[in-house]
Amino acid sequence: MKKIFNLENFIYLTILALPSYLWRFSFFGLPINVLDVLIVVCVIWRVFFYKEKINYKLLFEKYKAFIFSAGLIIFGLVASVLMNKNYIAGLGIIKSWFLLPVLFSLVVGSVLKEDKIKNVFLAYYVSAFFTALISLGYF
């Protein structure tokens, strides 16, 4: 019997909960939202508790073409935050708009096989459908 509570299903739950980025709260004085928490749980689960260990050498070899570009983007983001002098907001934007989505994409790519990717789109469509229903109710 297959376990219902596994990382694959938690990834689908995270995708279903994409609109939860609107629910914000403070954690030790730092602003965070529910979607960020779900993504961090996925990343921690993948890195520390998943049955297959990560081969970092193979990972960097596979994404070697993107490392330089990502480094330039990160350099630009950090420079922007330092020039802006609004560190908390800037670091929050880097975390929520860049760092966590990239980490979540790597987790999804390492956990889900190619035949399961259609389920990612299904979870996304169901999330969009319920969001549209709720918005129609508010209309």
mmCIF file of N, CA and C in Angstrom:
data_model
loop_
_atom_site.group_PDB
_atom_site.id
_atom_site.type_symbol
_atom_site.label_atom_id
_atom_site.label_comp_id
_atom_site.label_asym_id
_atom_site.label_seq_id
_atom_site.Cartn_x
_atom_site.Cartn_y
_atom_site.Cartn_z
ATOM 1 N N MET A 1 0.835 -1.175 0.000
ATOM 2 C CA MET A 1 0.000 0.000 0.000
ATOM 3 C C MET A 1 0.885 1.246 0.000
ATOM 4 N N LYS A 2 0.582 2.161 -0.890
ATOM 5 C CA LYS A 2 1.377 3.372 -1.029
ATOM 6 C C LYS A 2 0.969 4.394 0.029
ATOM 7 N N LYS A 3 1.972 5.044 0.609
ATOM 8 C CA LYS A 3 1.689 6.068 1.603
ATOM 9 C C LYS A 3 1.091 7.303 0.927
ATOM 10 N N ILE A 4 0.062 7.854 1.545
ATOM 11 C CA ILE A 4 -0.574 9.049 1.001
ATOM 12 C C ILE A 4 0.264 10.280 1.315
ATOM 13 N N PHE A 5 0.870 10.302 2.491
ATOM 14 C CA PHE A 5 1.642 11.456 2.923
ATOM 15 C C PHE A 5 3.095 11.267 2.504
ATOM 16 N N ASN A 6 3.410 11.665 1.274
ATOM 17 C CA ASN A 6 4.778 11.589 0.783
ATOM 18 C C ASN A 6 5.152 12.904 0.116
ATOM 19 N N LEU A 7 6.395 13.034 -0.275
ATOM 20 C CA LEU A 7 6.881 14.299 -0.828
ATOM 21 C C LEU A 7 6.205 14.625 -2.149
ATOM 22 N N GLU A 8 5.941 13.623 -2.950
ATOM 23 C CA GLU A 8 5.277 13.864 -4.234
ATOM 24 C C GLU A 8 3.905 14.513 -4.026
ATOM 25 N N ASN A 9 3.128 13.969 -3.121
ATOM 26 C CA ASN A 9 1.806 14.547 -2.844
ATOM 27 C C ASN A 9 1.922 15.916 -2.174
ATOM 28 N N PHE A 10 2.959 16.120 -1.368
ATOM 29 C CA PHE A 10 3.147 17.422 -0.744
ATOM 30 C C PHE A 10 3.509 18.477 -1.792
ATOM 31 N N ILE A 11 4.220 18.063 -2.839
ATOM 32 C CA ILE A 11 4.511 18.980 -3.946
ATOM 33 C C ILE A 11 3.214 19.391 -4.635
ATOM 34 N N TYR A 12 2.340 18.420 -4.876
ATOM 35 C CA TYR A 12 1.050 18.745 -5.501
ATOM 36 C C TYR A 12 0.235 19.674 -4.597
ATOM 37 N N LEU A 13 0.270 19.429 -3.297
ATOM 38 C CA LEU A 13 -0.437 20.292 -2.348
ATOM 39 C C LEU A 13 0.122 21.712 -2.387
ATOM 40 N N THR A 14 1.431 21.830 -2.487
ATOM 41 C CA THR A 14 2.056 23.153 -2.567
ATOM 42 C C THR A 14 1.617 23.887 -3.825
ATOM 43 N N ILE A 15 1.531 23.180 -4.931
ATOM 44 C CA ILE A 15 1.077 23.806 -6.175
ATOM 45 C C ILE A 15 -0.394 24.178 -6.074
ATOM 46 N N LEU A 16 -1.189 23.330 -5.454
ATOM 47 C CA LEU A 16 -2.596 23.676 -5.234
ATOM 48 C C LEU A 16 -2.735 24.933 -4.366
ATOM 49 N N ALA A 17 -1.791 25.135 -3.477
ATOM 50 C CA ALA A 17 -1.868 26.249 -2.529
ATOM 51 C C ALA A 17 -1.143 27.499 -3.035
ATOM 52 N N LEU A 18 -0.901 27.612 -4.320
ATOM 53 C CA LEU A 18 -0.218 28.799 -4.841
ATOM 54 C C LEU A 18 -0.891 30.114 -4.441
ATOM 55 N N PRO A 19 -2.226 30.195 -4.427
ATOM 56 C CA PRO A 19 -2.832 31.468 -3.999
ATOM 57 C C PRO A 19 -2.618 31.800 -2.524
ATOM 58 N N SER A 20 -2.059 30.891 -1.747
ATOM 59 C CA SER A 20 -1.860 31.146 -0.318
ATOM 60 C C SER A 20 -0.727 32.131 -0.050
ATOM 61 N N TYR A 21 -0.081 32.637 -1.119
ATOM 62 C CA TYR A 21 0.939 33.659 -0.894
ATOM 63 C C TYR A 21 0.315 34.931 -0.320
ATOM 64 N N LEU A 22 -1.000 35.049 -0.412
ATOM 65 C CA LEU A 22 -1.689 36.225 0.117
ATOM 66 C C LEU A 22 -1.817 36.191 1.641
ATOM 67 N N TRP A 23 -1.709 35.024 2.249
ATOM 68 C CA TRP A 23 -1.839 34.890 3.699
ATOM 69 C C TRP A 23 -0.484 35.121 4.340
ATOM 70 N N ARG A 24 -0.294 36.298 4.879
ATOM 71 C CA ARG A 24 0.992 36.688 5.458
ATOM 72 C C ARG A 24 0.931 36.662 6.981
ATOM 73 N N PHE A 25 2.079 36.388 7.571
ATOM 74 C CA PHE A 25 2.222 36.453 9.014
ATOM 75 C C PHE A 25 3.679 36.745 9.333
ATOM 76 N N SER A 26 3.981 36.906 10.590
ATOM 77 C CA SER A 26 5.336 37.227 11.014
ATOM 78 C C SER A 26 5.912 36.030 11.768
ATOM 79 N N PHE A 27 7.140 35.674 11.450
ATOM 80 C CA PHE A 27 7.839 34.569 12.097
ATOM 81 C C PHE A 27 9.143 35.118 12.646
ATOM 82 N N PHE A 28 9.235 35.216 13.964
ATOM 83 C CA PHE A 28 10.379 35.822 14.644
ATOM 84 C C PHE A 28 10.644 37.233 14.115
ATOM 85 N N GLY A 29 9.585 37.963 13.853
ATOM 86 C CA GLY A 29 9.711 39.336 13.397
ATOM 87 C C GLY A 29 9.926 39.499 11.908
ATOM 88 N N LEU A 30 10.072 38.398 11.185
ATOM 89 C CA LEU A 30 10.278 38.469 9.742
ATOM 90 C C LEU A 30 8.976 38.130 9.021
ATOM 91 N N PRO A 31 8.589 38.951 8.046
ATOM 92 C CA PRO A 31 7.363 38.657 7.307
ATOM 93 C C PRO A 31 7.543 37.442 6.393
ATOM 94 N N ILE A 32 6.528 36.596 6.369
ATOM 95 C CA ILE A 32 6.551 35.380 5.549
ATOM 96 C C ILE A 32 5.118 35.054 5.177
ATOM 97 N N ASN A 33 4.930 34.231 4.176
ATOM 98 C CA ASN A 33 3.578 33.823 3.812
ATOM 99 C C ASN A 33 3.478 32.303 3.794
ATOM 100 N N VAL A 34 2.260 31.813 3.682
ATOM 101 C CA VAL A 34 2.007 30.369 3.772
ATOM 102 C C VAL A 34 2.697 29.615 2.631
ATOM 103 N N LEU A 35 2.690 30.174 1.435
ATOM 104 C CA LEU A 35 3.336 29.506 0.303
ATOM 105 C C LEU A 35 4.835 29.336 0.543
ATOM 106 N N ASP A 36 5.478 30.349 1.112
ATOM 107 C CA ASP A 36 6.903 30.233 1.434
ATOM 108 C C ASP A 36 7.155 29.106 2.424
ATOM 109 N N VAL A 37 6.292 28.971 3.398
ATOM 110 C CA VAL A 37 6.447 27.899 4.384
ATOM 111 C C VAL A 37 6.318 26.533 3.706
ATOM 112 N N LEU A 38 5.341 26.379 2.832
ATOM 113 C CA LEU A 38 5.160 25.107 2.128
ATOM 114 C C LEU A 38 6.373 24.776 1.265
ATOM 115 N N ILE A 39 6.909 25.776 0.578
ATOM 116 C CA ILE A 39 8.081 25.539 -0.268
ATOM 117 C C ILE A 39 9.293 25.173 0.583
ATOM 118 N N VAL A 40 9.484 25.855 1.699
ATOM 119 C CA VAL A 40 10.618 25.546 2.580
ATOM 120 C C VAL A 40 10.486 24.125 3.128
ATOM 121 N N VAL A 41 9.272 23.705 3.477
ATOM 122 C CA VAL A 41 9.071 22.331 3.952
ATOM 123 C C VAL A 41 9.430 21.336 2.849
ATOM 124 N N CYS A 42 9.030 21.615 1.607
ATOM 125 C CA CYS A 42 9.385 20.733 0.485
ATOM 126 C C CYS A 42 10.898 20.634 0.313
ATOM 127 N N VAL A 43 11.580 21.766 0.376
ATOM 128 C CA VAL A 43 13.033 21.773 0.188
ATOM 129 C C VAL A 43 13.721 21.024 1.320
ATOM 130 N N ILE A 44 13.323 21.282 2.559
ATOM 131 C CA ILE A 44 13.932 20.588 3.702
ATOM 132 C C ILE A 44 13.656 19.089 3.620
ATOM 133 N N TRP A 45 12.430 18.720 3.263
ATOM 134 C CA TRP A 45 12.072 17.307 3.133
ATOM 135 C C TRP A 45 12.951 16.641 2.077
ATOM 136 N N ARG A 46 13.154 17.321 0.941
ATOM 137 C CA ARG A 46 13.948 16.741 -0.137
ATOM 138 C C ARG A 46 15.409 16.600 0.255
ATOM 139 N N VAL A 47 15.950 17.609 0.897
ATOM 140 C CA VAL A 47 17.376 17.598 1.210
ATOM 141 C C VAL A 47 17.701 16.621 2.336
ATOM 142 N N PHE A 48 16.869 16.566 3.371
ATOM 143 C CA PHE A 48 17.232 15.788 4.558
ATOM 144 C C PHE A 48 16.521 14.451 4.712
ATOM 145 N N PHE A 49 15.289 14.333 4.225
ATOM 146 C CA PHE A 49 14.495 13.147 4.560
ATOM 147 C C PHE A 49 14.069 12.305 3.372
ATOM 148 N N TYR A 50 14.404 12.684 2.170
ATOM 149 C CA TYR A 50 13.967 11.928 1.000
ATOM 150 C C TYR A 50 14.856 10.706 0.822
ATOM 151 N N LYS A 51 14.282 9.633 0.272
ATOM 152 C CA LYS A 51 15.009 8.367 0.185
ATOM 153 C C LYS A 51 16.212 8.421 -0.751
ATOM 154 N N GLU A 52 16.115 9.202 -1.832
ATOM 155 C CA GLU A 52 17.231 9.330 -2.766
ATOM 156 C C GLU A 52 18.073 10.532 -2.377
ATOM 157 N N LYS A 53 19.350 10.322 -2.215
ATOM 158 C CA LYS A 53 20.255 11.413 -1.848
ATOM 159 C C LYS A 53 20.602 12.227 -3.099
ATOM 160 N N ILE A 54 20.979 13.476 -2.868
ATOM 161 C CA ILE A 54 21.295 14.389 -3.961
ATOM 162 C C ILE A 54 22.763 14.236 -4.332
ATOM 163 N N ASN A 55 23.030 14.061 -5.621
ATOM 164 C CA ASN A 55 24.392 14.040 -6.132
ATOM 165 C C ASN A 55 24.699 15.465 -6.608
ATOM 166 N N TYR A 56 25.331 16.261 -5.750
ATOM 167 C CA TYR A 56 25.559 17.671 -6.045
ATOM 168 C C TYR A 56 26.475 17.865 -7.254
ATOM 169 N N LYS A 57 27.448 16.986 -7.420
ATOM 170 C CA LYS A 57 28.358 17.095 -8.568
ATOM 171 C C LYS A 57 27.571 16.938 -9.865
ATOM 172 N N LEU A 58 26.693 15.948 -9.913
ATOM 173 C CA LEU A 58 25.863 15.731 -11.094
ATOM 174 C C LEU A 58 24.885 16.884 -11.294
ATOM 175 N N LEU A 59 24.363 17.423 -10.200
ATOM 176 C CA LEU A 59 23.423 18.537 -10.276
ATOM 177 C C LEU A 59 24.093 19.772 -10.885
ATOM 178 N N PHE A 60 25.293 20.117 -10.404
ATOM 179 C CA PHE A 60 25.988 21.278 -10.953
ATOM 180 C C PHE A 60 26.450 21.030 -12.384
ATOM 181 N N GLU A 61 26.785 19.786 -12.697
ATOM 182 C CA GLU A 61 27.178 19.461 -14.067
ATOM 183 C C GLU A 61 25.989 19.586 -15.015
ATOM 184 N N LYS A 62 24.825 19.174 -14.549
ATOM 185 C CA LYS A 62 23.617 19.222 -15.374
ATOM 186 C C LYS A 62 23.189 20.661 -15.659
ATOM 187 N N TYR A 63 23.332 21.546 -14.667
ATOM 188 C CA TYR A 63 22.878 22.930 -14.794
ATOM 189 C C TYR A 63 24.041 23.908 -14.947
ATOM 190 N N LYS A 64 25.177 23.432 -15.471
ATOM 191 C CA LYS A 64 26.361 24.266 -15.603
ATOM 192 C C LYS A 64 26.098 25.499 -16.471
ATOM 193 N N ALA A 65 25.296 25.352 -17.494
ATOM 194 C CA ALA A 65 25.026 26.461 -18.404
ATOM 195 C C ALA A 65 24.265 27.596 -17.716
ATOM 196 N N PHE A 66 23.515 27.279 -16.669
ATOM 197 C CA PHE A 66 22.699 28.282 -16.001
ATOM 198 C C PHE A 66 23.384 28.938 -14.802
ATOM 199 N N ILE A 67 24.477 28.375 -14.340
ATOM 200 C CA ILE A 67 25.106 28.867 -13.114
ATOM 201 C C ILE A 67 25.639 30.282 -13.291
ATOM 202 N N PHE A 68 26.300 30.576 -14.399
ATOM 203 C CA PHE A 68 26.836 31.922 -14.626
ATOM 204 C C PHE A 68 25.713 32.945 -14.718
ATOM 205 N N SER A 69 24.657 32.610 -15.457
ATOM 206 C CA SER A 69 23.518 33.529 -15.585
ATOM 207 C C SER A 69 22.849 33.760 -14.238
ATOM 208 N N ALA A 70 22.671 32.702 -13.479
ATOM 209 C CA ALA A 70 22.063 32.837 -12.156
ATOM 210 C C ALA A 70 22.950 33.672 -11.248
ATOM 211 N N GLY A 71 24.247 33.520 -11.357
ATOM 212 C CA GLY A 71 25.170 34.326 -10.570
ATOM 213 C C GLY A 71 25.052 35.811 -10.899
ATOM 214 N N LEU A 72 24.908 36.135 -12.183
ATOM 215 C CA LEU A 72 24.722 37.535 -12.570
ATOM 216 C C LEU A 72 23.409 38.102 -12.034
ATOM 217 N N ILE A 73 22.362 37.302 -12.085
ATOM 218 C CA ILE A 73 21.072 37.750 -11.556
ATOM 219 C C ILE A 73 21.160 37.980 -10.056
ATOM 220 N N ILE A 74 21.782 37.058 -9.340
ATOM 221 C CA ILE A 74 21.930 37.202 -7.893
ATOM 222 C C ILE A 74 22.780 38.428 -7.566
ATOM 223 N N PHE A 75 23.844 38.655 -8.325
ATOM 224 C CA PHE A 75 24.665 39.838 -8.113
ATOM 225 C C PHE A 75 23.837 41.109 -8.294
ATOM 226 N N GLY A 76 23.024 41.160 -9.343
ATOM 227 C CA GLY A 76 22.167 42.319 -9.582
ATOM 228 C C GLY A 76 21.136 42.510 -8.487
ATOM 229 N N LEU A 77 20.570 41.420 -8.007
ATOM 230 C CA LEU A 77 19.580 41.512 -6.926
ATOM 231 C C LEU A 77 20.196 42.040 -5.639
ATOM 232 N N VAL A 78 21.346 41.501 -5.282
ATOM 233 C CA VAL A 78 22.012 41.933 -4.055
ATOM 234 C C VAL A 78 22.456 43.392 -4.178
ATOM 235 N N ALA A 79 22.971 43.776 -5.335
ATOM 236 C CA ALA A 79 23.368 45.171 -5.536
ATOM 237 C C ALA A 79 22.163 46.097 -5.426
ATOM 238 N N SER A 80 21.043 45.671 -5.954
ATOM 239 C CA SER A 80 19.821 46.475 -5.872
ATOM 240 C C SER A 80 19.375 46.652 -4.425
ATOM 241 N N VAL A 81 19.423 45.584 -3.657
ATOM 242 C CA VAL A 81 19.029 45.671 -2.241
ATOM 243 C C VAL A 81 19.980 46.596 -1.481
ATOM 244 N N LEU A 82 21.273 46.493 -1.751
ATOM 245 C CA LEU A 82 22.242 47.330 -1.037
ATOM 246 C C LEU A 82 22.098 48.811 -1.410
ATOM 247 N N MET A 83 21.753 49.083 -2.653
ATOM 248 C CA MET A 83 21.576 50.476 -3.088
ATOM 249 C C MET A 83 20.258 51.052 -2.583
ATOM 250 N N ASN A 84 19.261 50.206 -2.397
ATOM 251 C CA ASN A 84 17.938 50.662 -2.017
ATOM 252 C C ASN A 84 17.859 51.019 -0.528
ATOM 253 N N LYS A 85 18.648 50.365 0.279
ATOM 254 C CA LYS A 85 18.699 50.572 1.726
ATOM 255 C C LYS A 85 17.433 50.111 2.460
ATOM 256 N N ASN A 86 16.524 49.456 1.787
ATOM 257 C CA ASN A 86 15.355 48.852 2.437
ATOM 258 C C ASN A 86 15.600 47.344 2.453
ATOM 259 N N TYR A 87 16.436 46.928 3.389
ATOM 260 C CA TYR A 87 16.970 45.572 3.372
ATOM 261 C C TYR A 87 15.916 44.498 3.586
ATOM 262 N N ILE A 88 15.022 44.698 4.527
ATOM 263 C CA ILE A 88 14.029 43.667 4.842
ATOM 264 C C ILE A 88 13.124 43.408 3.638
ATOM 265 N N ALA A 89 12.612 44.465 3.032
ATOM 266 C CA ALA A 89 11.729 44.301 1.874
ATOM 267 C C ALA A 89 12.497 43.707 0.699
ATOM 268 N N GLY A 90 13.711 44.172 0.472
ATOM 269 C CA GLY A 90 14.507 43.665 -0.645
ATOM 270 C C GLY A 90 14.866 42.198 -0.497
ATOM 271 N N LEU A 91 15.292 41.819 0.700
ATOM 272 C CA LEU A 91 15.623 40.412 0.927
ATOM 273 C C LEU A 91 14.377 39.535 0.867
ATOM 274 N N GLY A 92 13.234 40.078 1.299
ATOM 275 C CA GLY A 92 11.981 39.328 1.183
ATOM 276 C C GLY A 92 11.597 39.092 -0.271
ATOM 277 N N ILE A 93 11.812 40.083 -1.118
ATOM 278 C CA ILE A 93 11.535 39.923 -2.545
ATOM 279 C C ILE A 93 12.470 38.890 -3.155
ATOM 280 N N ILE A 94 13.755 38.967 -2.824
ATOM 281 C CA ILE A 94 14.712 37.977 -3.345
ATOM 282 C C ILE A 94 14.309 36.573 -2.914
ATOM 283 N N LYS A 95 13.926 36.439 -1.635
ATOM 284 C CA LYS A 95 13.527 35.124 -1.105
ATOM 285 C C LYS A 95 12.286 34.587 -1.811
ATOM 286 N N SER A 96 11.235 35.405 -1.877
ATOM 287 C CA SER A 96 9.939 34.909 -2.344
ATOM 288 C C SER A 96 9.798 34.878 -3.859
ATOM 289 N N TRP A 97 10.483 35.758 -4.570
ATOM 290 C CA TRP A 97 10.320 35.828 -6.015
ATOM 291 C C TRP A 97 11.390 35.078 -6.786
ATOM 292 N N PHE A 98 12.558 34.865 -6.170
ATOM 293 C CA PHE A 98 13.664 34.261 -6.899
ATOM 294 C C PHE A 98 14.174 32.981 -6.251
ATOM 295 N N LEU A 99 14.628 33.065 -5.005
ATOM 296 C CA LEU A 99 15.300 31.933 -4.366
ATOM 297 C C LEU A 99 14.382 30.733 -4.156
ATOM 298 N N LEU A 100 13.248 30.940 -3.500
ATOM 299 C CA LEU A 100 12.355 29.813 -3.213
ATOM 300 C C LEU A 100 11.742 29.186 -4.471
ATOM 301 N N PRO A 101 11.311 29.963 -5.473
ATOM 302 C CA PRO A 101 10.813 29.307 -6.691
ATOM 303 C C PRO A 101 11.871 28.470 -7.413
ATOM 304 N N VAL A 102 13.111 28.942 -7.433
ATOM 305 C CA VAL A 102 14.171 28.154 -8.075
ATOM 306 C C VAL A 102 14.423 26.870 -7.296
ATOM 307 N N LEU A 103 14.503 26.972 -5.967
ATOM 308 C CA LEU A 103 14.705 25.776 -5.142
ATOM 309 C C LEU A 103 13.541 24.799 -5.294
ATOM 310 N N PHE A 104 12.310 25.323 -5.334
ATOM 311 C CA PHE A 104 11.149 24.459 -5.500
ATOM 312 C C PHE A 104 11.178 23.773 -6.867
ATOM 313 N N SER A 105 11.601 24.496 -7.899
ATOM 314 C CA SER A 105 11.712 23.891 -9.229
ATOM 315 C C SER A 105 12.730 22.757 -9.235
ATOM 316 N N LEU A 106 13.853 22.953 -8.537
ATOM 317 C CA LEU A 106 14.849 21.888 -8.456
ATOM 318 C C LEU A 106 14.300 20.677 -7.705
ATOM 319 N N VAL A 107 13.533 20.919 -6.647
ATOM 320 C CA VAL A 107 12.930 19.813 -5.894
ATOM 321 C C VAL A 107 11.940 19.062 -6.780
ATOM 322 N N VAL A 108 11.084 19.799 -7.475
ATOM 323 C CA VAL A 108 10.104 19.152 -8.358
ATOM 324 C C VAL A 108 10.823 18.345 -9.438
ATOM 325 N N GLY A 109 11.862 18.914 -10.019
ATOM 326 C CA GLY A 109 12.606 18.206 -11.061
ATOM 327 C C GLY A 109 13.320 16.970 -10.569
ATOM 328 N N SER A 110 13.725 16.964 -9.300
ATOM 329 C CA SER A 110 14.443 15.804 -8.782
ATOM 330 C C SER A 110 13.516 14.729 -8.218
ATOM 331 N N VAL A 111 12.296 15.099 -7.845
ATOM 332 C CA VAL A 111 11.388 14.128 -7.233
ATOM 333 C C VAL A 111 10.430 13.523 -8.261
ATOM 334 N N LEU A 112 9.838 14.364 -9.082
ATOM 335 C CA LEU A 112 8.836 13.875 -10.030
ATOM 336 C C LEU A 112 9.493 13.400 -11.317
ATOM 337 N N LYS A 113 9.061 12.256 -11.763
ATOM 338 C CA LYS A 113 9.543 11.727 -13.034
ATOM 339 C C LYS A 113 8.736 12.347 -14.167
ATOM 340 N N GLU A 114 9.187 12.167 -15.388
ATOM 341 C CA GLU A 114 8.553 12.833 -16.531
ATOM 342 C C GLU A 114 7.086 12.452 -16.710
ATOM 343 N N ASP A 115 6.708 11.247 -16.351
ATOM 344 C CA ASP A 115 5.312 10.839 -16.530
ATOM 345 C C ASP A 115 4.387 11.460 -15.478
ATOM 346 N N LYS A 116 4.946 12.058 -14.428
ATOM 347 C CA LYS A 116 4.139 12.677 -13.369
ATOM 348 C C LYS A 116 3.974 14.186 -13.556
ATOM 349 N N ILE A 117 4.648 14.765 -14.541
ATOM 350 C CA ILE A 117 4.593 16.213 -14.736
ATOM 351 C C ILE A 117 3.176 16.658 -15.082
ATOM 352 N N LYS A 118 2.408 15.808 -15.737
ATOM 353 C CA LYS A 118 1.019 16.183 -16.067
ATOM 354 C C LYS A 118 0.202 16.428 -14.795
ATOM 355 N N ASN A 119 0.559 15.764 -13.714
ATOM 356 C CA ASN A 119 -0.133 15.987 -12.445
ATOM 357 C C ASN A 119 0.164 17.376 -11.875
ATOM 358 N N VAL A 120 1.356 17.901 -12.164
ATOM 359 C CA VAL A 120 1.690 19.261 -11.737
ATOM 360 C C VAL A 120 0.747 20.247 -12.416
ATOM 361 N N PHE A 121 0.552 20.066 -13.725
ATOM 362 C CA PHE A 121 -0.358 20.956 -14.447
ATOM 363 C C PHE A 121 -1.798 20.780 -13.982
ATOM 364 N N LEU A 122 -2.185 19.556 -13.675
ATOM 365 C CA LEU A 122 -3.525 19.314 -13.160
ATOM 366 C C LEU A 122 -3.728 20.051 -11.829
ATOM 367 N N ALA A 123 -2.747 19.972 -10.937
ATOM 368 C CA ALA A 123 -2.846 20.685 -9.651
ATOM 369 C C ALA A 123 -2.912 22.192 -9.885
ATOM 370 N N TYR A 124 -2.143 22.680 -10.845
ATOM 371 C CA TYR A 124 -2.168 24.111 -11.164
ATOM 372 C C TYR A 124 -3.531 24.527 -11.709
ATOM 373 N N TYR A 125 -4.103 23.719 -12.592
ATOM 374 C CA TYR A 125 -5.415 24.036 -13.170
ATOM 375 C C TYR A 125 -6.509 23.996 -12.108
ATOM 376 N N VAL A 126 -6.459 23.029 -11.213
ATOM 377 C CA VAL A 126 -7.453 22.944 -10.132
ATOM 378 C C VAL A 126 -7.328 24.160 -9.220
ATOM 379 N N SER A 127 -6.105 24.570 -8.918
ATOM 380 C CA SER A 127 -5.890 25.757 -8.099
ATOM 381 C C SER A 127 -6.460 27.003 -8.776
ATOM 382 N N ALA A 128 -6.206 27.145 -10.069
ATOM 383 C CA ALA A 128 -6.731 28.293 -10.815
ATOM 384 C C ALA A 128 -8.253 28.248 -10.879
ATOM 385 N N PHE A 129 -8.813 27.047 -11.026
ATOM 386 C CA PHE A 129 -10.269 26.910 -11.090
ATOM 387 C C PHE A 129 -10.919 27.376 -9.786
ATOM 388 N N PHE A 130 -10.399 26.907 -8.651
ATOM 389 C CA PHE A 130 -10.984 27.303 -7.366
ATOM 390 C C PHE A 130 -10.763 28.786 -7.070
ATOM 391 N N THR A 131 -9.617 29.312 -7.489
ATOM 392 C CA THR A 131 -9.382 30.747 -7.324
ATOM 393 C C THR A 131 -10.381 31.543 -8.153
ATOM 394 N N ALA A 132 -10.654 31.086 -9.372
ATOM 395 C CA ALA A 132 -11.637 31.764 -10.224
ATOM 396 C C ALA A 132 -13.038 31.665 -9.630
ATOM 397 N N LEU A 133 -13.395 30.517 -9.075
ATOM 398 C CA LEU A 133 -14.695 30.377 -8.437
ATOM 399 C C LEU A 133 -14.859 31.332 -7.261
ATOM 400 N N ILE A 134 -13.822 31.425 -6.448
ATOM 401 C CA ILE A 134 -13.876 32.315 -5.300
ATOM 402 C C ILE A 134 -13.990 33.768 -5.761
ATOM 403 N N SER A 135 -13.226 34.126 -6.799
ATOM 404 C CA SER A 135 -13.284 35.499 -7.287
ATOM 405 C C SER A 135 -14.654 35.812 -7.890
ATOM 406 N N LEU A 136 -15.261 34.839 -8.538
ATOM 407 C CA LEU A 136 -16.627 35.049 -9.058
ATOM 408 C C LEU A 136 -17.614 35.225 -7.912
ATOM 409 N N GLY A 137 -17.400 34.501 -6.832
ATOM 410 C CA GLY A 137 -18.261 34.662 -5.666
ATOM 411 C C GLY A 137 -18.133 36.056 -5.069
ATOM 412 N N TYR A 138 -16.928 36.598 -5.051
ATOM 413 C CA TYR A 138 -16.747 37.953 -4.554
ATOM 414 C C TYR A 138 -17.299 39.003 -5.519
ATOM 415 N N PHE A 139 -17.321 38.669 -6.816
ATOM 416 C CA PHE A 139 -17.865 39.589 -7.811
ATOM 417 C C PHE A 139 -19.345 39.765 -7.605
#
